[in-house]
Amino acid sequence: MTNNLPPISAAYRSKLISAITSISVFFIVYFILILISLFLIFLLGYGALQIVRLHSNYITLAIALGLVSVGLVVFYYLIKFIFKKNNYSNKHFIEITHENQPELFSLIDEVVKETGVNKPGKVFLSSEVNASVSYNSVFWSMFLPVKKNITIGMGLINTTTVGELKTVLAHEFGHFSQKSMKIGGYVSQAEKIIFDTVYNNKDFENSLKYNSAHWIFQLSASVSIAFINVFQYVLKLFSDFLFKNNASLRREMEFHADSVATYVTNPKEQASALLRLSLSDTALNSALVFYAESNQAYYPENIFENQTALMRILSERNSYPYENNLPKVNLEDLVRYNKTKIEIEDQWSFHPENDKRIEMIWKNRTKNIPENNDLAKNIIRGFDEVCKVLTEKYLALYDIENTGETITDNERFVQLYNKSYPFKKISSAFNGYYESHNPVLENIEDFATAINNTETYDFFNDENISLVYEKAGIRNDLYTLQYLAANPKTVKTFKCNGKLYKNSEAKILIPRFTKNFEALNTRLAENDKKIFTYYYNKADENDKKTLVEKYKKFAILDHEFEQFQNSINNFVPHLQFVSITLPVEEIRKHRAVLLKNEKPFKAILKRFSEESGYRDLLSVEDRQIIKDFINSEYIYFNNDRYIQSEIDAVFYMVNRYQEIINICYTDYKEALIDFQIRLDEAS
């Protein structure tokens, strides 16, 4: 059966060769370092023996032991990862068997047979929106066969059909359908060696420094650490090279596992499961956040029921239709808002982007087996009871205790959730036009008096919506290009519209993108003028004045928004020293700079609350908070310690100032758009 599976691609083979080369070089260097440490043991041992032979007493014995310990410590440093215990715990899982979950095991057996891999040693249910095949990846697993276990998340089962769940399992087992996948295990072990010897060695070094009572052993510890630091430097030279090659290989492994899954199942269910995963994960995490932030006031009986409810809410907000009692997410829904043309490959990412995976899935060879649209949760015996047990295990991971009201029905949960996280969305009557676009018209009074055009058309059609997101995409691309031009060593190459460019060519593209951005801005401004004209002509005399005033006010808020945002961006860096442990003199220097910059910050706050377009949108409480801070004379640090109340006050002021700016801006934008809706309804 395995012989019929898709072979590895040319890209996979190329990455595999690179990975084999890098891992071979690493282990050769690592083996050489071990040989050096063994030679060090022999050399220092020989020296210790000669010292004792020359003159045997307490001091010479101690020196001899110190010399021998240097070699032994350096050798142990290189191999200590072998003895490291695996602290991975499966106590938050539920182990299941063929006897208590025969339907799920039947599905697993199907996938095992079709992918030609060995049956899993154990099967676990977890709370995650995920499935994974794993094994106890200790050093000896590189040489000895080990049983692989599979963990299937209830958050996944709860939000897929049986056919979709099968494609996910086929992908996971697809990782082990080729012998070449063994290379991943060697790379993984090399990464563990580097992590343990280079990045996770502080405790080991500290134990050497501080657990040596005698001066001779303290000296030998210092010498040992010096050798270790040299070895660390050598190993670190290979770490970036190895990690990048591993990440590159793993991305190809994902594509290959996808091709195996497509072959033994079908592309439609595979793509639909992949597209829904992010929504499923967001729904479950949002439920968890609700309970975590409730301060133990609420506790779920079954958090997966809450996941189902939030899937419905999130789908309604994003206009996702339901099919087979699950939300249907299309690729267009994911890429609609992403119009960026610049692509920079993340060399450290283990997973390709979903849109690239789905594009390949539809090109893969497939048996195209019939779909199974039954809900996956229906094949789990005692589904509700299993969910309740996993709920307790899941929340225990985050120290959320059952001390408050237990939520047993979704209506109560949805009521509480919407109260805690009210959803604010610019009116859907405009097809999402105003979600990422601000209707700013300059010199609106002059424009209003000159209106004589009564032309009407669909201002909010898909073409104009696309312009909004194209503008946002080009703006992001400009930021990226400007960053690449200013930091030429960030990456070697990038893609623009699918064409490969050198980093040095980023500055050549900036004028072109700037011109396109300005052109889009002009087209949207023309559309905004037509929208204003349309509503102005519908309004009576009083409403005309109100509409003009709202557009004028919003233009002022938009113009001032950047000024006030910049005042925060300029001031906040001067506060960062309070979160770092520094000598007293350093703190005093930073405080002097802070106090110097506090004066212009207060001046801007005064203008914000007394002269700006935001002033009449502030609440009495907000005005008082700002006034109190402006009148304060904080010194922040005195008698060699921080004045915590003043530190808290300045951070509260900055955070509240940011909130006020955002809320006032968004609320006024909503008020302007709602006024246009009322004009439509009145006509």
XYZ file of C-alpha atoms in Angstrom:
683
model
C 0.000 0.000 0.000
C 2.820 2.400 0.849
C 4.293 2.029 -2.649
C 1.167 3.598 -4.122
C 1.457 6.730 -2.015
C 2.734 9.952 -3.590
C 6.557 10.034 -3.778
C 8.464 12.901 -2.226
C 8.704 15.978 -4.437
C 11.833 17.432 -6.002
C 11.655 20.361 -3.548
C 11.353 17.893 -0.642
C 14.350 15.921 -1.948
C 16.405 19.120 -2.237
C 15.563 20.198 1.322
C 16.224 16.661 2.523
C 19.725 16.700 1.021
C 20.390 20.089 2.672
C 19.136 18.763 6.001
C 21.252 15.586 5.733
C 24.306 17.695 4.886
C 23.790 20.103 7.784
C 23.011 17.336 10.276
C 26.063 15.335 9.130
C 28.341 18.344 9.519
C 26.851 19.062 12.938
C 27.333 15.528 14.264
C 30.886 15.378 12.870
C 31.724 18.621 14.707
C 29.911 17.392 17.808
C 31.822 14.087 17.707
C 35.115 15.988 17.319
C 34.243 18.063 20.413
C 33.590 14.857 22.348
C 36.961 13.483 21.220
C 38.595 16.734 22.348
C 36.897 16.415 25.763
C 38.128 12.781 26.052
C 41.637 13.870 25.112
C 41.320 16.602 27.753
C 40.410 13.956 30.351
C 43.449 11.887 29.357
C 45.799 14.901 29.278
C 44.633 16.378 32.586
C 44.465 12.920 34.166
C 48.050 12.290 33.139
C 49.071 15.685 34.552
C 47.239 14.956 37.821
C 49.000 11.590 38.125
C 52.416 13.197 37.610
C 51.680 15.855 40.281
C 50.729 13.190 42.838
C 53.792 11.121 41.953
C 55.997 14.179 42.347
C 54.747 15.017 45.812
C 51.782 13.403 47.488
C 49.942 15.443 50.112
C 46.554 17.050 50.709
C 47.205 20.023 48.390
C 48.553 18.000 45.477
C 45.668 15.504 45.789
C 43.182 18.387 45.699
C 44.938 19.905 42.654
C 44.957 16.517 40.939
C 41.235 16.030 41.585
C 40.586 19.572 40.337
C 42.445 18.856 37.079
C 40.596 15.574 36.504
C 37.265 17.224 37.297
C 37.824 19.819 34.546
C 37.998 17.111 31.888
C 35.087 15.136 33.357
C 32.881 18.228 33.675
C 33.507 19.283 30.069
C 32.774 15.742 28.846
C 29.600 15.541 30.940
C 28.522 18.945 29.623
C 28.545 17.534 26.088
C 26.585 14.357 26.868
C 24.347 15.415 29.760
C 21.325 15.798 27.451
C 21.278 11.966 27.105
C 20.381 11.626 30.779
C 17.843 14.420 30.789
C 14.420 13.195 31.820
C 11.439 13.904 29.614
C 9.180 16.092 31.734
C 6.325 15.805 29.250
C 3.119 14.917 31.071
C -0.044 13.412 29.657
C -2.109 13.887 32.804
C -4.300 16.411 30.963
C -5.145 13.724 28.372
C -7.565 10.818 28.424
C -6.210 7.513 27.153
C -8.788 5.569 25.152
C -8.887 2.010 23.843
C -10.579 0.041 21.092
C -13.000 -1.324 23.664
C -14.370 2.029 24.872
C -14.157 3.972 21.557
C -14.543 1.376 18.769
C -15.868 3.810 16.132
C -12.927 6.204 16.499
C -10.453 3.306 16.453
C -12.107 1.971 13.321
C -11.402 5.331 11.654
C -7.798 5.270 12.880
C -7.353 1.693 11.615
C -8.602 2.772 8.181
C -6.045 5.568 8.013
C -3.240 3.300 9.293
C -4.011 0.720 6.602
C -4.244 3.272 3.785
C -1.041 5.136 4.725
C 0.885 1.916 5.389
C 2.231 2.943 8.797
C 2.321 0.958 12.034
C -0.583 1.186 14.454
C -0.112 3.782 17.209
C 1.063 2.514 20.571
C -1.460 4.599 22.503
C -4.323 6.901 21.606
C -5.149 9.952 23.719
C -7.888 12.562 23.671
C -6.856 16.114 24.527
C -8.733 19.407 24.669
C -6.910 21.038 21.742
C -8.014 21.932 18.230
C -5.336 19.687 16.830
C -4.164 16.134 16.213
C -0.571 14.974 16.486
C 1.490 11.812 16.211
C 4.417 11.746 18.606
C 6.869 9.468 20.343
C 9.228 9.662 23.280
C 11.992 11.499 21.454
C 14.947 10.518 23.630
C 18.496 10.093 22.344
C 18.158 6.339 21.865
C 15.101 6.791 19.598
C 17.532 7.677 16.777
C 18.797 4.081 16.797
C 15.975 1.963 18.252
C 12.399 1.564 16.947
C 9.813 3.324 19.119
C 6.036 3.163 19.232
C 4.266 6.300 18.076
C 1.271 7.658 19.972
C -1.549 9.737 18.545
C -3.318 12.543 20.381
C -6.616 13.842 19.014
C -8.074 17.086 20.294
C -11.720 17.267 21.333
C -11.723 20.852 20.081
C -10.980 19.354 16.650
C -13.506 16.522 16.885
C -16.176 18.983 18.016
C -15.747 21.134 14.895
C -15.232 18.658 12.038
C -17.133 16.030 10.097
C -16.008 12.402 10.107
C -14.518 12.857 6.636
C -12.633 15.994 7.682
C -11.307 14.296 10.815
C -10.060 11.438 8.658
C -8.106 13.853 6.437
C -6.455 15.409 9.502
C -5.458 11.962 10.823
C -4.204 10.977 7.366
C -2.008 14.086 7.332
C -0.501 13.173 10.707
C 0.207 9.562 9.730
C 1.429 10.830 6.367
C 4.417 12.264 8.215
C 5.575 8.697 8.934
C 4.741 7.099 5.587
C 8.217 7.762 4.163
C 11.509 6.479 5.593
C 13.015 9.882 4.871
C 10.912 11.261 7.726
C 13.500 9.666 10.045
C 15.816 12.570 9.169
C 13.459 14.834 11.099
C 14.236 12.802 14.218
C 17.975 13.328 13.801
C 17.500 17.059 13.239
C 15.257 17.185 16.309
C 17.952 15.538 18.427
C 20.580 17.965 17.102
C 18.320 20.859 18.074
C 17.948 19.383 21.565
C 21.722 19.107 21.894
C 22.164 22.743 20.871
C 19.360 23.917 23.130
C 20.662 21.997 26.133
C 24.335 22.891 25.651
C 24.058 26.455 24.338
C 20.782 27.989 25.490
C 19.829 25.980 28.565
C 23.134 25.737 30.410
C 22.904 28.482 33.054
C 21.809 26.184 35.888
C 24.673 23.822 35.125
C 27.236 26.668 35.110
C 25.799 28.185 38.322
C 26.000 24.834 40.109
C 29.690 24.680 39.160
C 30.348 28.247 40.342
C 28.503 28.202 43.647
C 28.703 24.581 44.801
C 32.497 24.451 44.967
C 33.577 25.236 48.527
C 37.339 24.780 48.207
C 39.342 27.384 46.283
C 40.977 24.709 44.146
C 37.605 23.379 43.017
C 36.346 26.924 42.467
C 39.326 27.492 40.202
C 38.731 24.204 38.351
C 35.062 25.188 37.942
C 36.124 28.489 36.350
C 38.487 26.643 33.986
C 35.715 24.170 33.132
C 33.312 27.029 32.335
C 35.954 28.635 30.118
C 36.247 25.414 28.089
C 32.449 25.101 28.021
C 32.093 28.646 26.686
C 34.473 27.837 23.832
C 32.489 24.680 22.991
C 29.250 26.683 23.209
C 30.606 29.192 20.714
C 31.467 26.412 18.254
C 28.031 24.768 18.583
C 26.228 28.089 18.278
C 27.925 28.714 14.927
C 25.913 25.792 13.552
C 22.602 26.527 15.281
C 21.110 29.099 12.867
C 22.242 27.065 9.851
C 20.736 23.899 11.297
C 17.480 25.498 12.470
C 16.824 27.188 9.110
C 17.463 23.954 7.220
C 15.194 22.087 9.619
C 12.414 24.660 9.252
C 12.753 24.516 5.470
C 12.590 20.710 5.522
C 9.589 20.666 7.841
C 7.648 22.971 5.531
C 8.218 20.466 2.732
C 7.228 17.669 5.118
C 3.896 19.433 5.633
C 3.297 19.586 1.891
C 4.197 15.905 1.577
C 1.929 14.876 4.458
C -0.833 16.873 2.767
C -0.255 14.971 -0.488
C -0.573 11.646 1.362
C -3.803 12.814 3.012
C -5.221 14.028 -0.304
C -4.408 10.715 -1.951
C -6.133 8.516 0.653
C -9.119 10.873 1.234
C -10.257 13.811 -0.938
C -9.210 17.455 -1.388
C -12.600 19.018 -0.581
C -12.798 17.712 2.992
C -9.092 18.299 3.522
C -9.351 21.955 2.479
C -12.561 22.599 4.442
C -11.039 21.183 7.644
C -7.881 23.259 7.223
C -9.836 26.456 6.518
C -11.998 26.007 9.614
C -9.165 25.206 12.054
C -8.341 28.832 12.828
C -11.995 29.657 13.548
C -12.323 26.566 15.774
C -9.173 27.466 17.683
C -10.278 31.091 18.133
C -13.654 29.964 19.470
C -12.135 27.606 22.053
C -9.474 30.108 23.134
C -12.079 32.869 23.432
C -14.135 30.685 25.758
C -11.037 29.947 27.849
C -10.164 33.665 28.043
C -13.686 34.452 29.231
C -13.385 32.058 32.172
C -9.786 33.059 32.921
C -10.747 36.755 33.070
C -13.884 36.169 35.118
C -11.735 35.852 38.282
C -13.268 32.466 39.140
C -16.795 33.921 38.973
C -17.817 31.387 36.314
C -16.840 27.849 35.441
C -17.965 25.743 32.467
C -19.517 22.355 32.781
C -18.605 21.710 29.131
C -16.335 24.267 27.450
C -16.748 22.531 24.087
C -20.431 23.495 24.059
C -19.222 27.072 24.548
C -16.839 26.559 21.612
C -19.832 25.562 19.468
C -21.751 28.686 20.543
C -18.808 30.980 19.787
C -18.337 29.321 16.395
C -21.892 30.400 15.604
C -21.294 33.959 16.870
C -17.988 34.370 15.021
C -19.518 32.953 11.839
C -22.385 35.444 11.972
C -19.927 38.310 12.459
C -17.882 37.170 9.460
C -20.876 36.133 7.307
C -19.793 32.487 7.103
C -22.604 30.175 5.938
C -23.321 26.866 7.668
C -23.031 23.536 5.877
C -23.448 20.125 7.539
C -24.138 22.035 10.784
C -20.637 23.553 10.706
C -19.399 26.932 9.428
C -18.040 26.888 5.904
C -14.959 29.068 5.499
C -13.818 29.710 1.934
C -10.297 30.599 0.899
C -11.676 33.880 -0.460
C -12.806 34.765 3.067
C -9.219 34.504 4.299
C -7.527 36.352 1.449
C -10.210 39.013 0.930
C -8.610 41.323 3.467
C -5.025 40.486 2.518
C -4.057 42.358 -0.660
C -0.361 42.502 0.105
C 1.948 41.855 -2.849
C 5.212 41.526 -0.920
C 6.148 38.030 0.260
C 9.018 37.363 2.640
C 9.572 33.718 3.448
C 9.734 33.112 7.182
C 12.883 30.998 7.384
C 12.049 29.973 10.952
C 8.462 28.853 10.357
C 7.768 25.112 10.379
C 4.414 25.440 8.602
C 3.602 26.900 5.187
C 0.752 29.429 4.933
C -2.703 27.889 4.641
C -3.430 29.463 1.260
C -0.300 27.817 -0.199
C -1.202 24.477 1.361
C -4.724 24.603 -0.040
C -3.470 25.602 -3.479
C -1.259 22.491 -3.470
C -3.999 20.257 -2.027
C -6.208 20.912 -5.049
C -3.304 19.918 -7.336
C -2.504 16.671 -5.484
C -3.302 13.216 -6.832
C -6.318 11.679 -5.077
C -8.509 8.592 -4.884
C -11.303 11.082 -4.177
C -13.124 8.829 -1.730
C -16.774 9.750 -0.988
C -17.362 12.452 1.612
C -18.668 11.581 5.056
C -20.594 14.593 6.350
C -21.659 13.063 9.674
C -20.410 15.093 12.625
C -17.200 13.648 14.051
C -18.456 14.041 17.611
C -21.127 11.414 16.880
C -18.494 8.654 16.684
C -17.300 9.404 20.229
C -19.128 7.268 22.757
C -20.287 9.238 25.789
C -19.258 12.454 24.013
C -20.756 14.839 26.588
C -19.220 13.036 29.547
C -15.800 12.897 27.872
C -16.090 16.638 27.151
C -16.855 17.377 30.795
C -13.805 15.424 31.995
C -11.548 17.144 29.438
C -13.005 20.512 30.444
C -11.772 20.015 34.011
C -8.341 18.900 32.802
C -8.114 21.802 30.347
C -8.987 24.488 32.889
C -6.710 22.922 35.506
C -3.787 23.564 33.119
C -4.512 27.291 33.481
C -5.246 27.170 37.229
C -8.925 28.034 36.711
C -10.826 26.590 39.657
C -14.491 25.722 40.049
C -15.341 28.288 42.732
C -18.092 30.333 41.069
C -21.290 29.797 39.105
C -21.187 26.688 36.916
C -22.374 27.470 33.385
C -24.486 24.546 32.203
C -26.253 25.992 29.162
C -25.086 27.976 26.176
C -27.752 30.674 26.389
C -26.384 31.767 29.748
C -22.817 31.616 28.405
C -23.622 33.702 25.310
C -25.408 36.290 27.476
C -22.410 36.631 29.792
C -19.890 36.567 26.936
C -21.612 39.331 24.967
C -21.846 41.410 28.124
C -18.122 41.013 28.824
C -17.019 41.404 25.197
C -19.594 43.530 23.356
C -19.066 43.372 19.636
C -18.708 46.724 17.894
C -18.902 46.603 14.136
C -19.354 49.402 11.662
C -22.790 48.951 10.091
C -23.006 45.968 7.734
C -25.359 48.067 5.594
C -22.280 49.320 3.744
C -20.806 45.937 2.804
C -17.813 46.443 5.110
C -16.687 49.601 3.282
C -16.057 51.519 6.507
C -14.441 48.662 8.432
C -10.958 49.609 7.212
C -11.679 52.980 5.635
C -12.219 56.391 7.211
C -14.460 58.899 5.373
C -12.210 61.955 5.633
C -13.165 64.907 3.369
C -11.138 68.103 3.545
C -12.769 71.552 3.081
C -16.215 69.998 3.347
C -18.052 73.334 3.627
C -16.692 74.599 0.301
C -17.463 71.271 -1.270
C -21.024 71.170 0.120
C -21.991 74.610 -1.265
C -20.831 73.605 -4.751
C -22.912 70.425 -4.940
C -25.152 70.165 -7.972
C -24.533 66.554 -8.991
C -27.289 64.111 -8.068
C -25.658 61.054 -9.655
C -26.209 57.851 -7.716
C -24.721 54.375 -8.076
C -23.652 51.517 -5.846
C -21.043 53.261 -3.718
C -20.459 50.122 -1.679
C -20.089 47.525 -4.419
C -17.434 44.813 -4.330
C -15.146 46.829 -6.608
C -14.992 49.718 -4.132
C -14.625 47.329 -1.177
C -11.675 45.788 -3.008
C -10.139 49.269 -3.378
C -10.255 49.684 0.422
C -8.312 46.486 1.008
C -5.930 47.117 -1.880
C -5.062 50.449 -0.282
C -4.466 48.767 3.094
C -2.331 46.102 1.390
C -0.191 48.663 -0.462
C 0.243 50.695 2.731
C 1.549 47.580 4.508
C 3.775 46.781 1.524
C 5.241 50.285 1.655
C 6.082 49.836 5.338
C 7.759 46.517 4.479
C 9.736 47.956 1.563
C 10.862 50.952 3.612
C 12.010 48.614 6.392
C 13.914 46.396 3.923
C 15.554 49.450 2.332
C 16.644 50.721 5.749
C 17.804 47.254 6.909
C 19.462 45.617 3.885
C 20.756 42.630 5.863
C 17.320 41.523 7.102
C 16.731 39.072 4.239
C 18.544 38.298 1.002
C 15.499 38.136 -1.266
C 11.753 38.760 -1.320
C 8.930 38.319 -3.787
C 6.713 40.995 -5.311
C 3.746 39.792 -7.361
C 5.441 36.394 -7.513
C 8.702 37.785 -8.954
C 11.923 37.366 -6.977
C 13.841 40.531 -5.998
C 17.077 41.142 -4.135
C 16.814 43.079 -0.873
C 18.777 45.947 -2.441
C 15.971 46.388 -4.986
C 13.397 47.321 -2.319
C 14.147 51.028 -2.694
C 13.463 50.788 -6.451
C 9.904 49.565 -5.782
C 9.012 52.244 -3.225
C 8.172 55.015 -5.787
C 5.971 52.600 -7.757
C 4.028 51.542 -4.653
C 3.759 55.163 -3.489
C 2.245 56.148 -6.842
C -0.254 53.261 -6.659
C -1.162 54.185 -3.089
C -1.857 57.792 -4.064
C -3.948 56.665 -7.043
C -6.083 54.413 -4.835
C -6.409 57.193 -2.273
C -7.705 59.519 -5.002
C -10.248 56.984 -6.248
C -11.558 56.359 -2.739
C -11.706 60.102 -2.038
C -13.814 60.556 -5.180
C -16.130 57.790 -4.014
C -16.395 59.409 -0.561
C -17.383 62.706 -2.205
C -20.103 60.929 -4.168
C -21.344 59.252 -0.988
C -21.468 62.614 0.778
C -23.266 64.169 -2.212
C -25.840 61.386 -2.164
C -26.684 61.841 1.514
C -26.481 65.628 1.345
C -29.134 65.648 -1.386
C -31.378 63.311 0.639
C -31.213 65.521 3.765
C -33.445 68.428 4.737
C -31.865 71.769 5.658
C -31.265 70.889 9.318
C -29.825 67.484 8.467
C -27.607 69.038 5.788
C -25.982 71.206 8.455
C -25.632 68.228 10.784
C -24.072 66.064 8.058
C -21.558 68.785 7.153
C -20.666 69.312 10.824
C -20.123 65.582 11.364
C -17.810 65.281 8.361
C -15.917 68.423 9.443
C -15.533 67.138 12.982
C -14.389 63.703 11.837
C -11.760 65.272 9.549
C -10.421 67.207 12.549
C -10.354 64.049 14.710
C -8.553 62.140 11.970
C -5.968 64.897 11.504
C -5.308 65.164 15.235
C -5.317 61.400 15.851
C -1.785 60.945 14.511
C -0.470 63.902 16.526
C -1.828 62.554 19.785
C -0.774 58.987 18.973
C 2.759 60.236 18.297
C 2.795 61.989 21.675
C 2.290 58.569 23.293
C 4.887 56.884 21.079
C 7.443 59.571 21.940
C 6.799 59.542 25.693
C 6.464 55.822 26.471
C 10.132 54.895 25.729
C 11.197 57.199 28.577
C 9.208 55.040 31.017
C 10.804 51.737 30.089
C 13.718 52.012 32.523
C 11.402 51.344 35.494
C 10.948 47.732 34.358
C 14.704 47.033 34.310
C 17.022 46.449 37.261
C 19.564 49.278 37.138
C 22.116 50.905 39.448
C 20.769 53.873 41.412
C 22.822 56.407 39.452
C 21.504 55.034 36.166
C 17.927 55.300 37.448
C 18.478 58.940 38.405
C 19.808 59.723 34.915
C 16.788 58.095 33.298
C 14.450 59.902 35.683
C 15.974 63.244 34.683
C 15.273 62.464 31.016
C 11.735 61.364 31.896
C 10.979 64.579 33.792
C 12.365 66.619 30.916
C 10.064 64.867 28.421
C 7.108 64.937 30.787
C 6.682 68.706 30.277
C 5.930 68.620 26.512
C 3.771 65.523 27.078
C 1.675 67.424 29.624
C 1.424 70.383 27.232
C -0.041 68.097 24.552
C -2.433 66.577 27.105
C -3.602 70.071 28.016
C -4.251 70.887 24.357
C -5.989 67.540 23.916
C -8.440 68.171 26.765
C -8.998 71.913 26.267
C -8.509 72.822 22.594
C -8.688 69.749 20.349
C -11.618 68.257 18.487
C -11.693 65.548 21.144
C -12.364 67.944 24.033
C -16.177 67.853 23.912
C -16.167 64.041 23.585
C -14.440 63.541 26.938
C -16.346 62.430 30.007
C -16.148 64.432 33.230
C -14.116 61.604 34.773
C -11.615 61.560 31.906
C -11.182 65.329 32.076
C -10.416 65.071 35.771
C -7.887 62.253 35.280
C -6.025 64.304 32.684
C -6.192 67.460 34.796
C -4.853 65.678 37.876
C -1.889 64.345 35.947
C -1.128 67.723 34.353
C -1.126 69.341 37.816
C 0.961 66.591 39.406
C 4.592 67.024 40.372
C 5.755 63.440 40.393
C 9.409 62.605 40.994
C 8.993 58.788 40.596
C 12.135 57.891 42.553
C 13.350 58.957 45.967
C 15.537 57.593 48.773
C 16.965 54.943 46.468
C 13.577 53.430 45.646
C 10.698 53.948 43.249
C 7.539 55.707 44.404
C 5.182 52.998 43.227
C 2.007 55.069 43.436
C 3.481 57.639 41.046
C 4.779 54.950 38.670
C 1.307 53.371 38.618
C -0.294 56.774 38.042
C 1.786 57.652 34.979
C 1.233 54.241 33.378
C -2.494 54.480 34.078
C -2.556 57.938 32.485
C -0.782 56.755 29.325
C -3.026 53.694 28.941
C -6.186 55.698 29.589
C -5.095 58.423 27.161
C -4.622 55.753 24.464
C -8.056 54.278 25.207
C -9.747 57.698 25.083
C -8.229 58.521 21.688
C -9.300 55.184 20.195
C -12.791 55.179 21.706
C -13.583 58.797 20.790
C -12.372 58.301 17.225
C -14.266 55.029 16.683
C -17.468 56.203 18.377
C -17.597 59.397 16.317
C -16.989 57.448 13.118
C -19.883 55.155 14.027
C -22.084 58.159 14.800
C -21.379 59.672 11.363
C -22.158 56.394 9.590
C -25.295 55.791 11.669
C -26.493 59.280 10.718
C -26.175 58.328 7.039
C -28.228 55.204 7.735
C -30.970 57.286 9.362
C -31.038 59.556 6.299
C -31.563 56.463 4.155
C -34.318 55.183 6.398
C -36.073 58.563 6.514
C -36.352 58.868 2.725
